[in-house]
MMTF fields as JSON, N, C-alpha, C and O atoms, coordinates in Angstrom:
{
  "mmtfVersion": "1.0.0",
  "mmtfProducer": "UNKNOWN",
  "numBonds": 607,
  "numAtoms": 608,
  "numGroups": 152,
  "numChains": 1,
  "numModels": 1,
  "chainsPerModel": [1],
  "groupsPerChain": [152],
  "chainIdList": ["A"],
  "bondAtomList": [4, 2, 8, 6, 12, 10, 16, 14, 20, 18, 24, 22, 28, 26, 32, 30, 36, 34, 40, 38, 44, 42, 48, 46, 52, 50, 56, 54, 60, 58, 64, 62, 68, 66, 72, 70, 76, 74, 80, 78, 84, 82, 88, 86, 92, 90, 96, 94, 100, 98, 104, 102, 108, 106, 112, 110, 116, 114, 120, 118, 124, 122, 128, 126, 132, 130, 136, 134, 140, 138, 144, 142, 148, 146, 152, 150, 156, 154, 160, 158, 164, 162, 168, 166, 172, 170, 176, 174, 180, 178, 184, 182, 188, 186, 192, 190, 196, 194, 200, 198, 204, 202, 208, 206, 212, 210, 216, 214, 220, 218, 224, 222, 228, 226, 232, 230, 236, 234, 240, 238, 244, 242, 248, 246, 252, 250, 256, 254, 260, 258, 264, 262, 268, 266, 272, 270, 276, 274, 280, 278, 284, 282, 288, 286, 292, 290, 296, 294, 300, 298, 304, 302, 308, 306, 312, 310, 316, 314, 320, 318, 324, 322, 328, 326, 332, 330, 336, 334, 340, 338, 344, 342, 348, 346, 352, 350, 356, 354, 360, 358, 364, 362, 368, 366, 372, 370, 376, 374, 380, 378, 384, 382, 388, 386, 392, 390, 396, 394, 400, 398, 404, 402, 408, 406, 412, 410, 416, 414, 420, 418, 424, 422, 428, 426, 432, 430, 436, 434, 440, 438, 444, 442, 448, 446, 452, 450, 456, 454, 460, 458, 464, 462, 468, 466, 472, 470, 476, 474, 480, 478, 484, 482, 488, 486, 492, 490, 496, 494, 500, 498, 504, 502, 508, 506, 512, 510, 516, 514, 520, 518, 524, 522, 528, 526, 532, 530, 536, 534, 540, 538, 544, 542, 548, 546, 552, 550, 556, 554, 560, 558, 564, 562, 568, 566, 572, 570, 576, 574, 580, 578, 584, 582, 588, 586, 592, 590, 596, 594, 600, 598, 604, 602],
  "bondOrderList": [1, 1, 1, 1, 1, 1, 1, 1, 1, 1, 1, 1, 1, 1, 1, 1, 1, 1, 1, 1, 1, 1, 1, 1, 1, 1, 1, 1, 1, 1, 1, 1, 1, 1, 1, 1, 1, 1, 1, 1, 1, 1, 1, 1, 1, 1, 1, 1, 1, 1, 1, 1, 1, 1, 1, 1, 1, 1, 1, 1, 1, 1, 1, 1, 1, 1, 1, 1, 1, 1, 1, 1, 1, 1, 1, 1, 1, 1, 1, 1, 1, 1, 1, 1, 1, 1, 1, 1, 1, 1, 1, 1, 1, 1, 1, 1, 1, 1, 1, 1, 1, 1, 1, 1, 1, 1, 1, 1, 1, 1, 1, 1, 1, 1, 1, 1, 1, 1, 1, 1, 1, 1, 1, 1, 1, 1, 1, 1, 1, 1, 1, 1, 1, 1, 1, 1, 1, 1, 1, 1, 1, 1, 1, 1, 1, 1, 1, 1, 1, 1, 1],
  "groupList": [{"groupName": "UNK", "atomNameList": ["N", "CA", "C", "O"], "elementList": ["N", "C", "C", "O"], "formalChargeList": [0, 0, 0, 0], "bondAtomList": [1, 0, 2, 1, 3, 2], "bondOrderList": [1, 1, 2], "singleLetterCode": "X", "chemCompType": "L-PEPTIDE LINKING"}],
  "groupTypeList": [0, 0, 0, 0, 0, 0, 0, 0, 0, 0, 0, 0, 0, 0, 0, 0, 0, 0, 0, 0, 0, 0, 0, 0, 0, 0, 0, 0, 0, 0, 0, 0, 0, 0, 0, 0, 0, 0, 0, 0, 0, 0, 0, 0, 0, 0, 0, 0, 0, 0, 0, 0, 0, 0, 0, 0, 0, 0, 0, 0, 0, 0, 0, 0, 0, 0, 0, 0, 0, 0, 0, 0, 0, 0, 0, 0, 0, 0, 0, 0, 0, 0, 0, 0, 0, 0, 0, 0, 0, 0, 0, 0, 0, 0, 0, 0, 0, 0, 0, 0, 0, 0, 0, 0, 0, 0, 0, 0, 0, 0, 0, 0, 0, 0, 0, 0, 0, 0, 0, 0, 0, 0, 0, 0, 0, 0, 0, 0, 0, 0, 0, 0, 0, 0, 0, 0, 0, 0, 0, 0, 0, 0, 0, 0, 0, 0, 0, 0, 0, 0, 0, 0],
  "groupIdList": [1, 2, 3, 4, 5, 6, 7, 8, 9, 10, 11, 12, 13, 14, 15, 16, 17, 18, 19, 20, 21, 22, 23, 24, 25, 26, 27, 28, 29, 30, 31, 32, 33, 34, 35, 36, 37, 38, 39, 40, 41, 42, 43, 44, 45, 46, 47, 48, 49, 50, 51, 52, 53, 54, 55, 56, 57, 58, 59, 60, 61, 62, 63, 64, 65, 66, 67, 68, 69, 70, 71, 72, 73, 74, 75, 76, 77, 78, 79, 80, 81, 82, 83, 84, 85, 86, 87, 88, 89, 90, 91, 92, 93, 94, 95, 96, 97, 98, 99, 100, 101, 102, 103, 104, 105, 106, 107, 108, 109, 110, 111, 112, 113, 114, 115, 116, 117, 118, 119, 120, 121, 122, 123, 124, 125, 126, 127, 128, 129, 130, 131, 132, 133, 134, 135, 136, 137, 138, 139, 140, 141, 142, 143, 144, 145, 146, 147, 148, 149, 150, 151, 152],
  "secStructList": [7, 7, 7, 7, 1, 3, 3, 3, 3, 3, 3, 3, 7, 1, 1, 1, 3, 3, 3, 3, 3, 3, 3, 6, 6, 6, 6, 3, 3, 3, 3, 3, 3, 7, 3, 3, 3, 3, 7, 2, 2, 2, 2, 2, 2, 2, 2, 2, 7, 6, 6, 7, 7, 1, 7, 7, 7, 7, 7, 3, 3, 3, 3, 7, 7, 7, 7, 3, 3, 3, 3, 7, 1, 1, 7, 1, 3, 3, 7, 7, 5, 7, 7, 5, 6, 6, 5, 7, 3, 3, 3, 3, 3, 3, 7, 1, 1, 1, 7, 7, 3, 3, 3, 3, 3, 7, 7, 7, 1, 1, 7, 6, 6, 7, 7, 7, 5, 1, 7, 1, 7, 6, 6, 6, 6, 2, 2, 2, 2, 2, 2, 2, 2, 6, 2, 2, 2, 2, 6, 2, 2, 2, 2, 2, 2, 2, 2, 2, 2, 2, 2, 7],
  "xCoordList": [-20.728, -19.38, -19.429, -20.246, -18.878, -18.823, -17.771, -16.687, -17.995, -16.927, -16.975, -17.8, -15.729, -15.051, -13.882, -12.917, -13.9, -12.802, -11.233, -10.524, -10.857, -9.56, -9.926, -10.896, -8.546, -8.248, -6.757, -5.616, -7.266, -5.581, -5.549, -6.393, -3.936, -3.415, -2.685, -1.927, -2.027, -1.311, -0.263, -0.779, 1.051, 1.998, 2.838, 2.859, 3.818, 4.911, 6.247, 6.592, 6.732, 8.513, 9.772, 10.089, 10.133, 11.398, 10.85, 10.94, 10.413, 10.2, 9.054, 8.774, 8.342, 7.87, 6.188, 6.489, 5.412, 4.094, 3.963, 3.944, 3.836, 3.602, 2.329, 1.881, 1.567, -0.014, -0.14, 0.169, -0.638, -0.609, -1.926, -2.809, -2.19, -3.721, -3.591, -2.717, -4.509, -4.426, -6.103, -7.12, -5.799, -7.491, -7.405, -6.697, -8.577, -8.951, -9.284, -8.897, -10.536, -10.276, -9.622, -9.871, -8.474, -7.533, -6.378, -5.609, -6.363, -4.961, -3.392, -2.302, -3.975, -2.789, -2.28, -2.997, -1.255, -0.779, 0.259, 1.234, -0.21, 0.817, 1.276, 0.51, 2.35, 2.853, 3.276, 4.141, 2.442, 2.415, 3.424, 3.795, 3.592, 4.209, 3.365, 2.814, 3.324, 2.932, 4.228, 5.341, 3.836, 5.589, 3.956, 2.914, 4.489, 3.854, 5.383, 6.609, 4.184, 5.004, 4.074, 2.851, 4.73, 4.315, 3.722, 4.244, 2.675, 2.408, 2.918, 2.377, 4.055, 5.067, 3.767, 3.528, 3.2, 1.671, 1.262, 1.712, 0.393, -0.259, 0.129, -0.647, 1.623, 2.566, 2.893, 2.956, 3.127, 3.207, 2.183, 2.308, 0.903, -0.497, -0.404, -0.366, -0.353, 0.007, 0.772, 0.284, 1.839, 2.736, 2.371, 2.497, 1.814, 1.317, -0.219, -0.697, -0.908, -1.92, -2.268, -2.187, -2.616, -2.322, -3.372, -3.193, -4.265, -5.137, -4.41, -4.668, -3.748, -3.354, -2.197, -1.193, -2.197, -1.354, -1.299, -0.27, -1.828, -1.718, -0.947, -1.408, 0.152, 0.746, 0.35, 0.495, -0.629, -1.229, -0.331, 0.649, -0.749, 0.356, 0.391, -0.349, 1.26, 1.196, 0.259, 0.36, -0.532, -1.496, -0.299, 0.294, -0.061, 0.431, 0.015, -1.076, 0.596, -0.338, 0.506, 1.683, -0.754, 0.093, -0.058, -1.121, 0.984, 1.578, 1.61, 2.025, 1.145, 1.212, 2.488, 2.528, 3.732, 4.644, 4.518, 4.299, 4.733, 4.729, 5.676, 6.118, 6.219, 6.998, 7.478, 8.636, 6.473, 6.006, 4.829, 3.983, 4.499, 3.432, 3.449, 4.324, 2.552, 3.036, 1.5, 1.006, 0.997, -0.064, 0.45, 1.4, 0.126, 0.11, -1.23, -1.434, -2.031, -2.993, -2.495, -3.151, -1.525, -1.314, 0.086, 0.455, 0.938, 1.663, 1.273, 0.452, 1.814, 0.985, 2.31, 2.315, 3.355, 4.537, 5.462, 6.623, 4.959, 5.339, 6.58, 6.659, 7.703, 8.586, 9.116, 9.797, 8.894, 8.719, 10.243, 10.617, 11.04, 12.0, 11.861, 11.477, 12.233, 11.84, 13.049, 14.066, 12.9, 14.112, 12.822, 11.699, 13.758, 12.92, 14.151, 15.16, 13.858, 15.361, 16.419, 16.791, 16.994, 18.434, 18.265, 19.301, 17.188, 17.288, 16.707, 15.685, 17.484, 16.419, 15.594, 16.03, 14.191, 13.346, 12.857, 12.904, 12.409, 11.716, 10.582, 10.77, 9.705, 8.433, 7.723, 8.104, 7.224, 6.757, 5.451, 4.736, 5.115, 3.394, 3.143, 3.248, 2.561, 2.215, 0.916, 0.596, -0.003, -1.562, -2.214, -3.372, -0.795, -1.596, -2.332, -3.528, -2.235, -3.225, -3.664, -4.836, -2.832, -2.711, -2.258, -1.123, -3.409, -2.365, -1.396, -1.632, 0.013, 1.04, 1.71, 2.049, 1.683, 2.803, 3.418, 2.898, 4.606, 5.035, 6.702, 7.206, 7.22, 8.263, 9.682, 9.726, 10.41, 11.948, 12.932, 12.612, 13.863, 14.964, 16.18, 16.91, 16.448, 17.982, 19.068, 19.177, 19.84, 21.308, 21.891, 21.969, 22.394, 23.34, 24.983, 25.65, 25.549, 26.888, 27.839, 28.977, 27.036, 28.582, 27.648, 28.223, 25.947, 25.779, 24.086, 23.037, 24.237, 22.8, 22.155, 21.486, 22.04, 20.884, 20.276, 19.495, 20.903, 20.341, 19.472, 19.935, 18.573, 17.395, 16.935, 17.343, 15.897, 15.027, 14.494, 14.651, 13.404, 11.248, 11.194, 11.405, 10.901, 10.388, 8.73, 8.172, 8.111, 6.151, 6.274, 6.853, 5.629, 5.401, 4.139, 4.25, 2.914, 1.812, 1.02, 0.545, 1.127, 0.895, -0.709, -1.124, -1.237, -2.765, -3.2, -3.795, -3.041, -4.013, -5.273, -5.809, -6.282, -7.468, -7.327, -7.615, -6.907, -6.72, -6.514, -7.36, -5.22, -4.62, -5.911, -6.362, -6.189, -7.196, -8.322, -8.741, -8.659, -9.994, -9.467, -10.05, -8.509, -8.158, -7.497, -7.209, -7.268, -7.229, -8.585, -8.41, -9.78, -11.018, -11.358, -11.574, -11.559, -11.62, -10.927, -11.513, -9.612, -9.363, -10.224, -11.264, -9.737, -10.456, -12.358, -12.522, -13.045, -14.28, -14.131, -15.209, -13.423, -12.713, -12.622, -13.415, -11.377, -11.163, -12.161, -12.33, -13.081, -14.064, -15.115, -15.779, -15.244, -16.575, -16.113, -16.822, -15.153, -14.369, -14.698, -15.827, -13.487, -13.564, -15.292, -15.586, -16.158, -17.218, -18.053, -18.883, -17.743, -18.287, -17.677, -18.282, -16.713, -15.891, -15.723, -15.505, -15.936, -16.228, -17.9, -18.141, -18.918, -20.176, -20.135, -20.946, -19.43, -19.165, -18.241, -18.458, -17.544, -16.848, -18.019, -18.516, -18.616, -19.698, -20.915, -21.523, -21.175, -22.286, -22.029, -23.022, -20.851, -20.36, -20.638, -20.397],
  "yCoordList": [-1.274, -1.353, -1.539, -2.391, -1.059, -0.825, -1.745, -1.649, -2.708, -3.989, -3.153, -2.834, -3.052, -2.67, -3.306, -3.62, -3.559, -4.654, -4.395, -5.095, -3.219, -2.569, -1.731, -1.098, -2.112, -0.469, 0.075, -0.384, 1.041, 1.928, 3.408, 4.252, 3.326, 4.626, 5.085, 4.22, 6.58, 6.889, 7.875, 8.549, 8.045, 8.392, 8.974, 8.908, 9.827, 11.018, 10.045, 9.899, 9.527, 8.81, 9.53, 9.128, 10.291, 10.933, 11.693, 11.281, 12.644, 13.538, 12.947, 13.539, 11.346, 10.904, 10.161, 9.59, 9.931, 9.713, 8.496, 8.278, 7.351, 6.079, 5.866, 6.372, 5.268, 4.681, 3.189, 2.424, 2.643, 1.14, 0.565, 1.413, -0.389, -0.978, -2.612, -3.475, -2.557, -4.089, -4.53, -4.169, -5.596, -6.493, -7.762, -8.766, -7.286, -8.736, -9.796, -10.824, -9.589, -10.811, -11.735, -12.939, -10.954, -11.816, -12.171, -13.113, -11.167, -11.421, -10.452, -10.411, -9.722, -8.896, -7.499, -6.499, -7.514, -6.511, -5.446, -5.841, -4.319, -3.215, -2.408, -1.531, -2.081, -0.449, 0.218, -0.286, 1.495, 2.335, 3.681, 4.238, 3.84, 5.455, 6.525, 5.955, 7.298, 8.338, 8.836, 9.155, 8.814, 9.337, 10.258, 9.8, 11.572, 13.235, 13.003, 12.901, 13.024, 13.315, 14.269, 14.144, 15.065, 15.776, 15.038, 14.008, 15.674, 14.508, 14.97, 15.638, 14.384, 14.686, 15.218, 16.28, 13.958, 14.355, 15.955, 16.819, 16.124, 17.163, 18.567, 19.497, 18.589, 19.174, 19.486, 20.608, 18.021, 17.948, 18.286, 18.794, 18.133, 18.678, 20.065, 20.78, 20.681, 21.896, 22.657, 23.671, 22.302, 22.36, 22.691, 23.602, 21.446, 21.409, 22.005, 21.89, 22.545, 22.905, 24.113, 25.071, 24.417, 25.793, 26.969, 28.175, 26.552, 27.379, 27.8, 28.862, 27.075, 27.508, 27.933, 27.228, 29.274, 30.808, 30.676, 31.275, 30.223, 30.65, 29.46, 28.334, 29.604, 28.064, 28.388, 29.379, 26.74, 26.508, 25.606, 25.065, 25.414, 24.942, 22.863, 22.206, 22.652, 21.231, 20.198, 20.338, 19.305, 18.835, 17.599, 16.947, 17.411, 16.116, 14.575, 14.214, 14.02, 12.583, 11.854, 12.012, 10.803, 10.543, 9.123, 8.655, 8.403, 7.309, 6.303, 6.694, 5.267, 4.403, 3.589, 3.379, 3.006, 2.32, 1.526, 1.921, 0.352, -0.995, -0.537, 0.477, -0.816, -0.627, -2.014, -2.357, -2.615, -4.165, -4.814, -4.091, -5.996, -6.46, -8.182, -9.011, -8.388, -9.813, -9.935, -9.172, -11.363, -12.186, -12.607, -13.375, -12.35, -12.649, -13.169, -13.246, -13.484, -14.697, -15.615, -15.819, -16.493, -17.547, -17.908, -19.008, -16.058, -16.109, -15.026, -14.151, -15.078, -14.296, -13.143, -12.273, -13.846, -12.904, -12.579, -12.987, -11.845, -11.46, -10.391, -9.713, -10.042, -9.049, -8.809, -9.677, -7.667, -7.06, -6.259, -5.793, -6.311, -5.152, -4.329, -4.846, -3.029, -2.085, -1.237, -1.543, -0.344, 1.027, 1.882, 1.676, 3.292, 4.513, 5.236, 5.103, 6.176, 7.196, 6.789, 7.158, 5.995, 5.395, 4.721, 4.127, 4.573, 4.341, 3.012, 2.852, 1.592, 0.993, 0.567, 0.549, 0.144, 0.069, -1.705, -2.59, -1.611, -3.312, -3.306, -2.525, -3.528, -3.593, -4.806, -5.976, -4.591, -5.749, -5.812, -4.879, -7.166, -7.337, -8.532, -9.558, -8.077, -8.859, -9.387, -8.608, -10.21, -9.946, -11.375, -11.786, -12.103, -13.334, -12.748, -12.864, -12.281, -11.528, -10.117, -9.758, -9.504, -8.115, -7.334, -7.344, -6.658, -6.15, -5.718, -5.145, -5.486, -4.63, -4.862, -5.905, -3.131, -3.019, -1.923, -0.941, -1.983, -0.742, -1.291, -2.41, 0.191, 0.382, 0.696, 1.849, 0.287, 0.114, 0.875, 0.861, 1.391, 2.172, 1.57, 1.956, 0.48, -0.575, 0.277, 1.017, 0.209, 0.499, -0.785, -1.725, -0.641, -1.266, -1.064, -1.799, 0.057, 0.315, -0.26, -0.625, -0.291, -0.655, -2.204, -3.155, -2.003, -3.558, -3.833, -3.227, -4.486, -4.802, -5.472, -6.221, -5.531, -5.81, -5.24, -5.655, -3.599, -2.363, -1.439, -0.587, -1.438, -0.56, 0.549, 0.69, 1.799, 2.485, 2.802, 3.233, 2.477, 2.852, 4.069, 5.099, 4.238, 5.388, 5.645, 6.585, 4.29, 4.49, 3.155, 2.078, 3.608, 2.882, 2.063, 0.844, 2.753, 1.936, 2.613, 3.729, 1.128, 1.935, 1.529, 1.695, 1.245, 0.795, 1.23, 0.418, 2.029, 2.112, 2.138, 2.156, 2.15, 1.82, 0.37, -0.062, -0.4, -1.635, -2.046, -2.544, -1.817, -2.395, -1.572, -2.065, -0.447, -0.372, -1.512, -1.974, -1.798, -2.873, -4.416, -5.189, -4.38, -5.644, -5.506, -6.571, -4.589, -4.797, -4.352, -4.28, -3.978, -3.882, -4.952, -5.376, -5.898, -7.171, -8.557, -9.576, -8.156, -9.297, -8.536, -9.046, -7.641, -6.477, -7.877, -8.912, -7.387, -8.473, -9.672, -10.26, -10.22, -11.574, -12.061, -12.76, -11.506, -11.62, -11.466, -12.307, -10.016, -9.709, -10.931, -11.216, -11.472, -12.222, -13.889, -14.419, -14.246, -15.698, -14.969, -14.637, -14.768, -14.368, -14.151, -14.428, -13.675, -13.578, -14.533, -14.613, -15.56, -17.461, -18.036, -18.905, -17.882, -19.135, -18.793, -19.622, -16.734, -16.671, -17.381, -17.981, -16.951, -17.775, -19.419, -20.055, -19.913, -21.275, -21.88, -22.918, -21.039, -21.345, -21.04, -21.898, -19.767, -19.456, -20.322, -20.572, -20.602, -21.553, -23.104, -23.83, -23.642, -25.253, -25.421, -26.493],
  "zCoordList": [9.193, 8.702, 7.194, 6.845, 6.398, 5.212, 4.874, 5.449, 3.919, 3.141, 1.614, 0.757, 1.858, 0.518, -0.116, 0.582, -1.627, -2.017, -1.696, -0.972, -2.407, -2.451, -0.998, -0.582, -0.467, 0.3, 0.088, 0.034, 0.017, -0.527, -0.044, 0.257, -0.12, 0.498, 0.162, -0.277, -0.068, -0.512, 0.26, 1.152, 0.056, 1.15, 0.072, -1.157, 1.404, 0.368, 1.141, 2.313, -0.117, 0.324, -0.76, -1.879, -0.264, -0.469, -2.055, -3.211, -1.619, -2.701, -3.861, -4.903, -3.317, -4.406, -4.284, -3.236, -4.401, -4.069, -4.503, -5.714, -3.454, -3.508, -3.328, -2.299, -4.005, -3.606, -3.363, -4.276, -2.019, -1.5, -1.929, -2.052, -2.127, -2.824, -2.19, -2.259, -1.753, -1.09, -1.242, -0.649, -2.465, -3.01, -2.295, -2.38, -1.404, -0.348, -0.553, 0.002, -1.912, -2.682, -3.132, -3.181, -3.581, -4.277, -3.574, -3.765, -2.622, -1.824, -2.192, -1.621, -3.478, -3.887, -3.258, -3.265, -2.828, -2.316, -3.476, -4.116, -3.469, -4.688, -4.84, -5.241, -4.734, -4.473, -6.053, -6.769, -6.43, -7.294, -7.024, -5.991, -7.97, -7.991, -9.169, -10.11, -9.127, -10.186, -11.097, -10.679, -12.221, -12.981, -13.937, -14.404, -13.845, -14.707, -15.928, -15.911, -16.89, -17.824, -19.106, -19.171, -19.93, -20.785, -22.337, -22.762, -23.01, -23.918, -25.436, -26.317, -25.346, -26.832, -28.07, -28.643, -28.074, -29.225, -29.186, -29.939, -28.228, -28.003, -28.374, -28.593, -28.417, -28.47, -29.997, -30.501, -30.751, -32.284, -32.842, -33.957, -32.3, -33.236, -33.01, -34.011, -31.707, -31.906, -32.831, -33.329, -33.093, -34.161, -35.502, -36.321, -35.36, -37.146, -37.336, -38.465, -36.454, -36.566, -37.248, -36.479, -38.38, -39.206, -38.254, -38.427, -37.432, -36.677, -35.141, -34.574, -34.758, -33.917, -33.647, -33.743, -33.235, -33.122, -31.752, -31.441, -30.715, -29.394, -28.773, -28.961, -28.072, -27.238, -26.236, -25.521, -26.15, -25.02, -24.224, -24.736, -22.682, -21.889, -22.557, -23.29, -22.023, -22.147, -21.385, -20.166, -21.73, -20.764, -20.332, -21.191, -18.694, -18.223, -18.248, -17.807, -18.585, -18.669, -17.439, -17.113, -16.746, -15.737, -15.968, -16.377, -15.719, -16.204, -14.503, -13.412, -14.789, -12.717, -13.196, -14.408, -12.288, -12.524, -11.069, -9.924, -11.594, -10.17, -9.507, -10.048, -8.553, -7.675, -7.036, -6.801, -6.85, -6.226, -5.956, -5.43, -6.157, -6.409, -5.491, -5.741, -4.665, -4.336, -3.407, -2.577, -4.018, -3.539, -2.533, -2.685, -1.514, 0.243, 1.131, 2.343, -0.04, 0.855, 1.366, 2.388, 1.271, 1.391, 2.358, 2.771, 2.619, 2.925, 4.088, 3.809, 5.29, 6.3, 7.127, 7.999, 6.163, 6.459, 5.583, 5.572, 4.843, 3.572, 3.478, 4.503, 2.348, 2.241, 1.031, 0.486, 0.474, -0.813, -0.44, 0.636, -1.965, -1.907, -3.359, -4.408, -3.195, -4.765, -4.686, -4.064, -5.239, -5.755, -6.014, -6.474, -5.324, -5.419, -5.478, -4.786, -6.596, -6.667, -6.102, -4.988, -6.821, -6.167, -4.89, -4.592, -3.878, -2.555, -2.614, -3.281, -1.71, -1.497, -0.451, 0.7, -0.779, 0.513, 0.467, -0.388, 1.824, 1.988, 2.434, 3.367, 2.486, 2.343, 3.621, 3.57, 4.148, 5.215, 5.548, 5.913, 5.381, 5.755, 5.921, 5.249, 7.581, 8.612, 8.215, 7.317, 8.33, 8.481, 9.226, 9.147, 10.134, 10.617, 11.941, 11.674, 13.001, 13.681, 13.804, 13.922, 13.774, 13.582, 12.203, 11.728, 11.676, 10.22, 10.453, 11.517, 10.141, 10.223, 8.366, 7.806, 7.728, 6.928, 7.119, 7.649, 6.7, 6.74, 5.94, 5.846, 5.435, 4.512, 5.038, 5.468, 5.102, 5.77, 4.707, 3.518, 5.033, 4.108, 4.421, 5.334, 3.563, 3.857, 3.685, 2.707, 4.548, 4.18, 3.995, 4.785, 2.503, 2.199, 2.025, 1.298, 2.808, 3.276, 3.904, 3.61, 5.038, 6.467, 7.28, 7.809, 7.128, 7.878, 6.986, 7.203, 6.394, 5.997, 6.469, 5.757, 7.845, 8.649, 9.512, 10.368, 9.111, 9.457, 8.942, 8.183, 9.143, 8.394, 8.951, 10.103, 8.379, 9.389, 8.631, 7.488, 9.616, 9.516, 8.709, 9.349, 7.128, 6.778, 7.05, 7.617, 6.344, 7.04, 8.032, 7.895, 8.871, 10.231, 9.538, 9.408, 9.086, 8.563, 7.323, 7.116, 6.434, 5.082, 4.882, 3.736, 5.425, 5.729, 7.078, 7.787, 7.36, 9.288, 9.322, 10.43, 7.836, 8.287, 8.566, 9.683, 7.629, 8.045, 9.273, 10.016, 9.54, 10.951, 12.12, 13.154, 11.615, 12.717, 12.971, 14.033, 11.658, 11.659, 12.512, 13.271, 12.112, 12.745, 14.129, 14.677, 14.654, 16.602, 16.62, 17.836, 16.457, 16.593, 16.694, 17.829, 15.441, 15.361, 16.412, 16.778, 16.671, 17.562, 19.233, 19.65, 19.774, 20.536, 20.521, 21.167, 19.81, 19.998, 19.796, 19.886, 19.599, 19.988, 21.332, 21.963, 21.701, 23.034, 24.042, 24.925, 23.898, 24.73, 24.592, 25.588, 23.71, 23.287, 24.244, 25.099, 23.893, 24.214, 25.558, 25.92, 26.262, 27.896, 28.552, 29.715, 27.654, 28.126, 28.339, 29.244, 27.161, 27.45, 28.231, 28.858, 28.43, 29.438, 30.992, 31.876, 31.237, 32.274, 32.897, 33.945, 31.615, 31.925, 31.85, 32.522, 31.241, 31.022, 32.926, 33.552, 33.183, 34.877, 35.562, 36.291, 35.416, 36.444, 36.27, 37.31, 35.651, 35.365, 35.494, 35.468, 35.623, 35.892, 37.386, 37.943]
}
């Protein structure tokens, strides 16, 4: 099994590319977006460049913007809220036995205590590791205490 610090993922939410990063170390949980933008500079040297006759395309620079950010070591039921193009979402993460996160799309109209599931799970290697993990748990316990009855 391979221990690695960060695990992260990245997902398509409404036209827009969110990347999830969760450092085990530290306990920080983070949701990124990508914002492409053109590089004004690159553009002005071109300009002024007495050698160059040919317009070349624009190179994109890509810029990361938080979205949300929240240390959840300590908290085992955690809930993040952000804005994405006008919309907002809530953010949820489970991790006292079972990992569970995943991203909710609030309506705030007619009842705000109505939501729906845009990502079901924004980590599934994770949450996979951890029903694996309880999974040899269980098997392991039940396997002493059936030998622990059979053997009394």
């Amino acid at each position: 099994m391979n221990i690695t610090r960060f695990d992260t993922q990245s997902h398509q939410l409404n036209a827009s590319v969110i990347n999830v990063s969760y450092d085990r170390w530290t306990g920080r949980f983070t949701l990124t977006t990508d914002l492409i933008q053109t590089n004004a500079n690159h553009r002005d040297e071109m300009c002024n460049s007495p050698t160059s006759t040919k317009s070349r395309p624009l190179a994109p620079v890509n810029i990361k913007r938080v979205l949300s950010t929240k240390n959840i070591f300590f908290n085992p039921f955690s809930h993040m809220a952000f804005r994405l193009n006008g919309i907002d979402y809530l953010v949820s993460v489970s991790w006292f036995m079972i990992w569970r996160s995943s991203v909710f799309q609030t309506n705030s109209l007619a009842d705000a205590n109505q939501s729906t599931v845009s990502i079901s799970e924004l980590l599934p290697r994770r949450h996979r590791r951890s029903i694996i993990l309880c999974s040899y748990v269980a098997v392991i316990t039940s396997i002493k205490l059936g030998l622990m009855l059979f053997l009394a």
